[in-house]
Amino acid sequence: FLAIELLVILLGVGVYFGDRVWPGVRVAGVNLGGRKREEAIAVLTNRALAAGQEQVKVEVNSEETSKSLADLGFVYEIEKTVDAAMGVGRMHFVSGLKAILGGENLAWEYSVGQRLTLLIEDLADQVDIPAIEPSLEVKTIGVKKVVEALPGNNGQELDRSKLIDDIEKLVEQGKGGKVMGRIVAITPKLTEEELAANQERAEKLLTTKITSKLGFEQWVLDGETLLSFMAFPAGYEEVKIADWIAGLAKTANREPQNALFNFASGKVT
């Protein structure tokens, strides 16, 4: 019986507020309940002008930058927002029930240009430190080739997506506030133990040669190619290995089967 009574109430509200926003519907705290579409547009137009002047303070690395929402390139889509408000109770009965019982607070619909991206990139330029991935360097000394494992360097970067999300949460509610830019550490640098282990396996691979035979054809996989398959801090780049085997299969006019190597005790199986 309760479900039937609720349905009757919703249908009654729908008839009574046929061309008006359902009661309990708000946009960023602005009550639109009972208003016709044109009235709701007028109310939100005034609110959008005020919201555009709200200040957002962005702090990154103890430096603070303040911009209005309008200066950041946000534009409130008033008609789309009103359409969403008018849809409560009409498009979804659940939202209508929620509006009647406890209220439904909608976020602003909005668009944004390039100014926000430019600001974020400007802030990032002040704190970003590019990381350097570990690598291998092969040198020729006399008639002998030697390899050196390089540890790389750590870096940091501004978490752009989180900063944008935090700003957009303020925009949706049409208000200013302060957001903190999070700096994320990037740590590819090898430890001393990892560097020593990679130096050892690189030296072994450099002196390794693998010969593949198929009928009367053969292919040689030299040490430098094997070094290019190394991943850090351990393991091997399976995609690179698969690409190499796929290329070999084309050369041999055969379809690749299991395009992976297994390395064990200095041998490839």
mmCIF file of C-alpha atoms in Angstrom:
data_model
loop_
_atom_site.group_PDB
_atom_site.id
_atom_site.type_symbol
_atom_site.label_atom_id
_atom_site.label_comp_id
_atom_site.label_asym_id
_atom_site.label_seq_id
_atom_site.Cartn_x
_atom_site.Cartn_y
_atom_site.Cartn_z
ATOM 1 C CA PHE A 1 0.000 0.000 0.000
ATOM 2 C CA LEU A 2 2.820 2.405 0.795
ATOM 3 C CA ALA A 3 4.237 2.068 -2.720
ATOM 4 C CA ILE A 4 0.808 2.795 -4.217
ATOM 5 C CA GLU A 5 0.350 5.832 -1.993
ATOM 6 C CA LEU A 6 3.767 7.192 -2.967
ATOM 7 C CA LEU A 7 2.951 6.702 -6.646
ATOM 8 C CA VAL A 8 -0.331 8.576 -6.212
ATOM 9 C CA ILE A 9 1.497 11.428 -4.457
ATOM 10 C CA LEU A 10 4.092 11.630 -7.228
ATOM 11 C CA LEU A 11 1.426 11.668 -9.921
ATOM 12 C CA GLY A 12 -0.454 14.379 -8.044
ATOM 13 C CA VAL A 13 2.669 16.531 -7.698
ATOM 14 C CA GLY A 14 3.430 15.967 -11.367
ATOM 15 C CA VAL A 15 0.008 17.260 -12.382
ATOM 16 C CA TYR A 16 0.056 20.229 -9.992
ATOM 17 C CA PHE A 17 3.595 21.292 -10.997
ATOM 18 C CA GLY A 18 3.074 20.456 -14.654
ATOM 19 C CA ASP A 19 5.011 23.444 -16.036
ATOM 20 C CA ARG A 20 7.050 24.224 -12.924
ATOM 21 C CA VAL A 21 10.115 22.886 -11.152
ATOM 22 C CA TRP A 22 9.153 20.302 -8.566
ATOM 23 C CA PRO A 23 9.288 21.362 -4.893
ATOM 24 C CA GLY A 24 12.546 20.684 -3.099
ATOM 25 C CA VAL A 25 14.701 21.108 -6.221
ATOM 26 C CA ARG A 26 17.750 23.344 -5.813
ATOM 27 C CA VAL A 27 20.755 24.175 -7.950
ATOM 28 C CA ALA A 28 23.923 24.724 -5.935
ATOM 29 C CA GLY A 29 21.737 25.646 -2.975
ATOM 30 C CA VAL A 30 19.442 27.998 -4.952
ATOM 31 C CA ASN A 31 15.802 26.966 -4.490
ATOM 32 C CA LEU A 32 13.926 26.662 -7.789
ATOM 33 C CA GLY A 33 10.924 24.747 -6.472
ATOM 34 C CA GLY A 34 7.594 25.969 -7.891
ATOM 35 C CA ARG A 35 9.179 28.241 -10.504
ATOM 36 C CA LYS A 36 8.352 28.183 -14.192
ATOM 37 C CA ARG A 37 11.181 27.656 -16.658
ATOM 38 C CA GLU A 38 11.546 31.362 -17.530
ATOM 39 C CA GLU A 39 11.562 32.305 -13.844
ATOM 40 C CA ALA A 40 14.191 29.673 -13.076
ATOM 41 C CA ILE A 41 16.359 30.965 -15.929
ATOM 42 C CA ALA A 42 16.130 34.516 -14.574
ATOM 43 C CA VAL A 43 17.083 33.392 -11.052
ATOM 44 C CA LEU A 44 20.049 31.342 -12.236
ATOM 45 C CA THR A 45 21.218 34.060 -14.628
ATOM 46 C CA ASN A 46 21.720 36.416 -11.685
ATOM 47 C CA ARG A 47 23.328 33.675 -9.631
ATOM 48 C CA ALA A 48 25.674 32.745 -12.490
ATOM 49 C CA LEU A 49 26.949 36.326 -12.733
ATOM 50 C CA ALA A 50 27.737 36.328 -9.023
ATOM 51 C CA ALA A 51 29.259 32.833 -9.127
ATOM 52 C CA GLY A 52 31.585 33.848 -11.959
ATOM 53 C CA GLN A 53 33.230 36.366 -9.621
ATOM 54 C CA GLU A 54 33.852 33.804 -6.881
ATOM 55 C CA GLN A 55 37.570 33.470 -6.192
ATOM 56 C CA VAL A 56 39.472 30.186 -6.314
ATOM 57 C CA LYS A 57 42.790 30.150 -4.499
ATOM 58 C CA VAL A 58 45.217 27.509 -5.697
ATOM 59 C CA GLU A 59 48.208 26.741 -3.501
ATOM 60 C CA VAL A 60 51.098 24.816 -5.036
ATOM 61 C CA ASN A 61 54.407 24.389 -3.234
ATOM 62 C CA SER A 62 53.542 27.164 -0.728
ATOM 63 C CA GLU A 63 52.809 29.618 -3.556
ATOM 64 C CA GLU A 64 49.222 30.862 -3.887
ATOM 65 C CA THR A 65 47.427 31.975 -7.048
ATOM 66 C CA SER A 66 43.941 33.517 -6.972
ATOM 67 C CA LYS A 67 41.568 33.598 -9.951
ATOM 68 C CA SER A 68 37.841 34.134 -10.389
ATOM 69 C CA LEU A 69 35.809 31.300 -11.889
ATOM 70 C CA ALA A 70 35.190 33.501 -14.933
ATOM 71 C CA ASP A 71 38.907 34.193 -15.315
ATOM 72 C CA LEU A 72 39.528 30.444 -15.237
ATOM 73 C CA GLY A 73 37.279 30.133 -18.294
ATOM 74 C CA PHE A 74 34.239 28.525 -16.691
ATOM 75 C CA VAL A 75 30.889 29.376 -18.285
ATOM 76 C CA TYR A 76 27.668 28.347 -16.595
ATOM 77 C CA GLU A 77 25.186 26.706 -18.967
ATOM 78 C CA ILE A 78 22.012 28.215 -17.540
ATOM 79 C CA GLU A 79 19.427 26.667 -19.862
ATOM 80 C CA LYS A 80 20.961 23.200 -19.546
ATOM 81 C CA THR A 81 20.946 23.547 -15.778
ATOM 82 C CA VAL A 82 17.288 24.617 -15.767
ATOM 83 C CA ASP A 83 16.424 21.705 -18.074
ATOM 84 C CA ALA A 84 18.020 19.346 -15.545
ATOM 85 C CA ALA A 85 15.986 20.940 -12.755
ATOM 86 C CA MET A 86 12.771 20.673 -14.794
ATOM 87 C CA GLY A 87 13.560 17.016 -15.421
ATOM 88 C CA VAL A 88 13.472 16.078 -11.747
ATOM 89 C CA GLY A 89 10.328 14.026 -11.175
ATOM 90 C CA ARG A 90 9.559 13.941 -14.890
ATOM 91 C CA MET A 91 12.484 11.966 -16.250
ATOM 92 C CA HIS A 92 13.081 9.943 -13.075
ATOM 93 C CA PHE A 93 10.464 9.350 -10.384
ATOM 94 C CA VAL A 94 13.161 8.441 -7.866
ATOM 95 C CA SER A 95 14.660 11.937 -8.101
ATOM 96 C CA GLY A 96 11.180 13.400 -7.703
ATOM 97 C CA LEU A 97 10.569 11.370 -4.574
ATOM 98 C CA LYS A 98 13.933 12.447 -3.205
ATOM 99 C CA ALA A 99 13.112 16.102 -3.924
ATOM 100 C CA ILE A 100 9.782 15.902 -2.082
ATOM 101 C CA LEU A 101 11.064 13.999 0.929
ATOM 102 C CA GLY A 102 14.437 15.620 1.538
ATOM 103 C CA GLY A 103 15.304 17.914 -1.337
ATOM 104 C CA GLU A 104 17.389 17.442 -4.482
ATOM 105 C CA ASN A 105 20.431 19.678 -4.838
ATOM 106 C CA LEU A 106 21.718 19.669 -8.413
ATOM 107 C CA ALA A 107 25.136 20.803 -9.584
ATOM 108 C CA TRP A 108 25.596 23.484 -12.203
ATOM 109 C CA GLU A 109 25.998 22.482 -15.822
ATOM 110 C CA TYR A 110 29.027 24.290 -17.218
ATOM 111 C CA SER A 111 31.670 24.405 -19.920
ATOM 112 C CA VAL A 112 35.311 25.388 -19.687
ATOM 113 C CA GLY A 113 37.811 26.760 -22.171
ATOM 114 C CA GLN A 114 41.589 26.569 -22.376
ATOM 115 C CA ARG A 115 42.394 29.091 -19.646
ATOM 116 C CA LEU A 116 42.165 26.511 -16.873
ATOM 117 C CA THR A 117 44.534 24.178 -18.712
ATOM 118 C CA LEU A 118 46.994 27.013 -19.294
ATOM 119 C CA LEU A 119 46.954 27.933 -15.605
ATOM 120 C CA ILE A 120 47.483 24.324 -14.516
ATOM 121 C CA GLU A 121 50.399 23.911 -16.913
ATOM 122 C CA ASP A 122 51.921 27.188 -15.732
ATOM 123 C CA LEU A 123 51.739 25.985 -12.130
ATOM 124 C CA ALA A 124 53.133 22.594 -13.123
ATOM 125 C CA ASP A 125 56.110 24.213 -14.856
ATOM 126 C CA GLN A 126 57.114 25.696 -11.502
ATOM 127 C CA VAL A 127 57.269 22.368 -9.669
ATOM 128 C CA ASP A 128 57.684 19.578 -12.216
ATOM 129 C CA ILE A 129 61.051 17.834 -12.200
ATOM 130 C CA PRO A 130 61.326 15.230 -14.971
ATOM 131 C CA ALA A 131 62.351 11.796 -13.787
ATOM 132 C CA ILE A 132 65.065 9.906 -15.654
ATOM 133 C CA GLU A 133 64.455 6.200 -16.150
ATOM 134 C CA PRO A 134 67.253 3.696 -15.467
ATOM 135 C CA SER A 135 69.119 2.761 -18.614
ATOM 136 C CA LEU A 136 72.093 0.922 -20.051
ATOM 137 C CA GLU A 137 75.057 2.405 -21.876
ATOM 138 C CA VAL A 138 77.237 0.248 -24.092
ATOM 139 C CA LYS A 139 80.749 1.509 -24.832
ATOM 140 C CA THR A 140 83.595 0.177 -26.901
ATOM 141 C CA ILE A 141 86.951 0.223 -25.140
ATOM 142 C CA GLY A 142 89.657 -0.962 -27.469
ATOM 143 C CA VAL A 143 88.224 -4.056 -29.107
ATOM 144 C CA LYS A 144 85.942 -4.907 -26.201
ATOM 145 C CA LYS A 145 82.403 -3.790 -25.530
ATOM 146 C CA VAL A 146 81.406 -2.972 -21.962
ATOM 147 C CA VAL A 147 78.041 -2.064 -20.485
ATOM 148 C CA GLU A 148 77.214 0.288 -17.651
ATOM 149 C CA ALA A 149 73.916 0.302 -15.798
ATOM 150 C CA LEU A 150 72.771 3.857 -15.040
ATOM 151 C CA PRO A 151 70.486 4.302 -12.006
ATOM 152 C CA GLY A 152 68.317 7.121 -13.357
ATOM 153 C CA ASN A 153 66.965 9.954 -11.215
ATOM 154 C CA ASN A 154 63.780 10.572 -9.273
ATOM 155 C CA GLY A 155 61.466 13.441 -10.094
ATOM 156 C CA GLN A 156 58.133 14.975 -9.197
ATOM 157 C CA GLU A 157 55.074 16.381 -10.901
ATOM 158 C CA LEU A 158 51.903 18.247 -10.099
ATOM 159 C CA ASP A 159 48.853 15.993 -9.908
ATOM 160 C CA ARG A 160 46.975 17.821 -12.652
ATOM 161 C CA SER A 161 43.850 15.663 -12.735
ATOM 162 C CA LYS A 162 43.229 15.945 -8.986
ATOM 163 C CA LEU A 163 43.718 19.703 -9.037
ATOM 164 C CA ILE A 164 41.242 20.070 -11.906
ATOM 165 C CA ASP A 165 38.749 17.803 -10.123
ATOM 166 C CA ASP A 166 39.024 19.859 -6.926
ATOM 167 C CA ILE A 167 38.437 23.112 -8.806
ATOM 168 C CA GLU A 168 35.492 21.672 -10.722
ATOM 169 C CA LYS A 169 33.842 20.589 -7.463
ATOM 170 C CA LEU A 170 33.783 24.265 -6.465
ATOM 171 C CA VAL A 171 32.470 25.260 -9.888
ATOM 172 C CA GLU A 172 29.598 22.766 -9.682
ATOM 173 C CA GLN A 173 28.413 24.457 -6.498
ATOM 174 C CA GLY A 174 29.036 27.957 -7.806
ATOM 175 C CA LYS A 175 31.361 28.983 -5.040
ATOM 176 C CA GLY A 176 34.973 29.872 -4.466
ATOM 177 C CA GLY A 177 37.411 28.360 -2.051
ATOM 178 C CA LYS A 178 40.945 27.140 -1.622
ATOM 179 C CA VAL A 179 42.430 24.042 -3.217
ATOM 180 C CA MET A 180 45.821 22.493 -2.612
ATOM 181 C CA GLY A 181 47.940 21.253 -5.483
ATOM 182 C CA ARG A 182 49.335 17.810 -4.675
ATOM 183 C CA ILE A 183 52.893 17.064 -5.787
ATOM 184 C CA VAL A 184 53.488 13.428 -6.669
ATOM 185 C CA ALA A 185 56.916 11.837 -6.362
ATOM 186 C CA ILE A 186 58.167 9.783 -9.325
ATOM 187 C CA THR A 187 60.743 7.263 -8.164
ATOM 188 C CA PRO A 188 62.313 5.177 -10.935
ATOM 189 C CA LYS A 189 65.860 5.551 -9.556
ATOM 190 C CA LEU A 190 67.501 2.234 -8.720
ATOM 191 C CA THR A 191 68.820 1.572 -5.246
ATOM 192 C CA GLU A 192 72.466 0.594 -4.869
ATOM 193 C CA GLU A 193 71.453 -3.067 -4.552
ATOM 194 C CA GLU A 194 69.206 -2.883 -7.642
ATOM 195 C CA LEU A 195 71.944 -1.116 -9.597
ATOM 196 C CA ALA A 196 74.489 -3.807 -8.727
ATOM 197 C CA ALA A 197 72.054 -6.597 -9.663
ATOM 198 C CA ASN A 198 71.234 -4.965 -13.007
ATOM 199 C CA GLN A 199 74.900 -4.342 -13.724
ATOM 200 C CA GLU A 200 75.597 -8.042 -13.205
ATOM 201 C CA ARG A 201 72.802 -9.297 -15.441
ATOM 202 C CA ALA A 202 73.621 -6.700 -18.116
ATOM 203 C CA GLU A 203 77.238 -7.911 -18.247
ATOM 204 C CA LYS A 204 76.024 -11.497 -18.654
ATOM 205 C CA LEU A 205 73.562 -10.613 -21.400
ATOM 206 C CA LEU A 206 76.131 -8.569 -23.326
ATOM 207 C CA THR A 207 78.284 -11.656 -23.801
ATOM 208 C CA THR A 208 75.315 -13.872 -24.688
ATOM 209 C CA LYS A 209 74.471 -14.820 -28.254
ATOM 210 C CA ILE A 210 71.378 -16.774 -29.244
ATOM 211 C CA THR A 211 71.114 -18.473 -32.619
ATOM 212 C CA SER A 212 67.688 -19.466 -33.906
ATOM 213 C CA LYS A 213 67.413 -21.985 -36.721
ATOM 214 C CA LEU A 214 64.468 -22.829 -38.943
ATOM 215 C CA GLY A 215 65.223 -25.187 -41.784
ATOM 216 C CA PHE A 216 68.218 -23.794 -43.599
ATOM 217 C CA GLU A 217 67.754 -20.298 -42.170
ATOM 218 C CA GLN A 218 69.185 -18.928 -38.969
ATOM 219 C CA TRP A 219 68.973 -15.721 -37.014
ATOM 220 C CA VAL A 220 71.369 -14.385 -34.416
ATOM 221 C CA LEU A 221 70.188 -12.487 -31.343
ATOM 222 C CA ASP A 222 73.241 -10.618 -30.066
ATOM 223 C CA GLY A 223 73.979 -9.261 -26.623
ATOM 224 C CA GLU A 224 73.038 -5.660 -27.373
ATOM 225 C CA THR A 225 69.611 -6.716 -28.622
ATOM 226 C CA LEU A 226 69.144 -8.787 -25.468
ATOM 227 C CA LEU A 227 70.076 -5.740 -23.396
ATOM 228 C CA SER A 228 67.288 -3.772 -25.073
ATOM 229 C CA PHE A 229 64.816 -6.284 -23.624
ATOM 230 C CA MET A 230 65.809 -5.563 -20.026
ATOM 231 C CA ALA A 231 63.230 -3.961 -17.740
ATOM 232 C CA PHE A 232 64.037 -2.176 -14.484
ATOM 233 C CA PRO A 233 64.382 -2.894 -11.653
ATOM 234 C CA ALA A 234 63.908 -6.523 -12.757
ATOM 235 C CA GLY A 235 62.400 -8.652 -15.479
ATOM 236 C CA TYR A 236 62.161 -8.129 -19.207
ATOM 237 C CA GLU A 237 60.084 -6.035 -21.589
ATOM 238 C CA GLU A 238 57.650 -8.639 -22.893
ATOM 239 C CA VAL A 239 56.158 -6.299 -25.489
ATOM 240 C CA LYS A 240 59.583 -5.642 -27.027
ATOM 241 C CA ILE A 241 60.317 -9.372 -27.058
ATOM 242 C CA ALA A 242 56.955 -10.082 -28.683
ATOM 243 C CA ASP A 243 57.588 -7.411 -31.339
ATOM 244 C CA TRP A 244 61.017 -8.877 -32.109
ATOM 245 C CA ILE A 245 59.615 -12.396 -32.470
ATOM 246 C CA ALA A 246 56.736 -11.100 -34.614
ATOM 247 C CA GLY A 247 59.305 -9.476 -36.920
ATOM 248 C CA LEU A 248 61.280 -12.704 -37.010
ATOM 249 C CA ALA A 249 58.136 -14.644 -37.890
ATOM 250 C CA LYS A 250 57.435 -12.337 -40.824
ATOM 251 C CA THR A 251 60.977 -12.774 -42.073
ATOM 252 C CA ALA A 252 60.612 -16.549 -41.821
ATOM 253 C CA ASN A 253 57.130 -16.348 -43.372
ATOM 254 C CA ARG A 254 55.623 -18.061 -40.295
ATOM 255 C CA GLU A 255 52.851 -16.968 -37.946
ATOM 256 C CA PRO A 256 54.189 -16.162 -34.434
ATOM 257 C CA GLN A 257 53.030 -18.628 -31.779
ATOM 258 C CA ASN A 258 54.036 -17.864 -28.209
ATOM 259 C CA ALA A 259 55.924 -14.610 -28.623
ATOM 260 C CA LEU A 260 57.748 -14.644 -25.280
ATOM 261 C CA PHE A 261 61.157 -15.642 -23.972
ATOM 262 C CA ASN A 262 61.823 -17.264 -20.634
ATOM 263 C CA PHE A 263 65.198 -16.372 -19.140
ATOM 264 C CA ALA A 264 66.681 -18.771 -16.627
ATOM 265 C CA SER A 265 70.301 -19.170 -15.488
ATOM 266 C CA GLY A 266 71.591 -17.088 -18.353
ATOM 267 C CA LYS A 267 69.745 -19.214 -20.907
ATOM 268 C CA VAL A 268 66.682 -18.549 -23.030
ATOM 269 C CA THR A 269 63.971 -21.167 -23.322
#
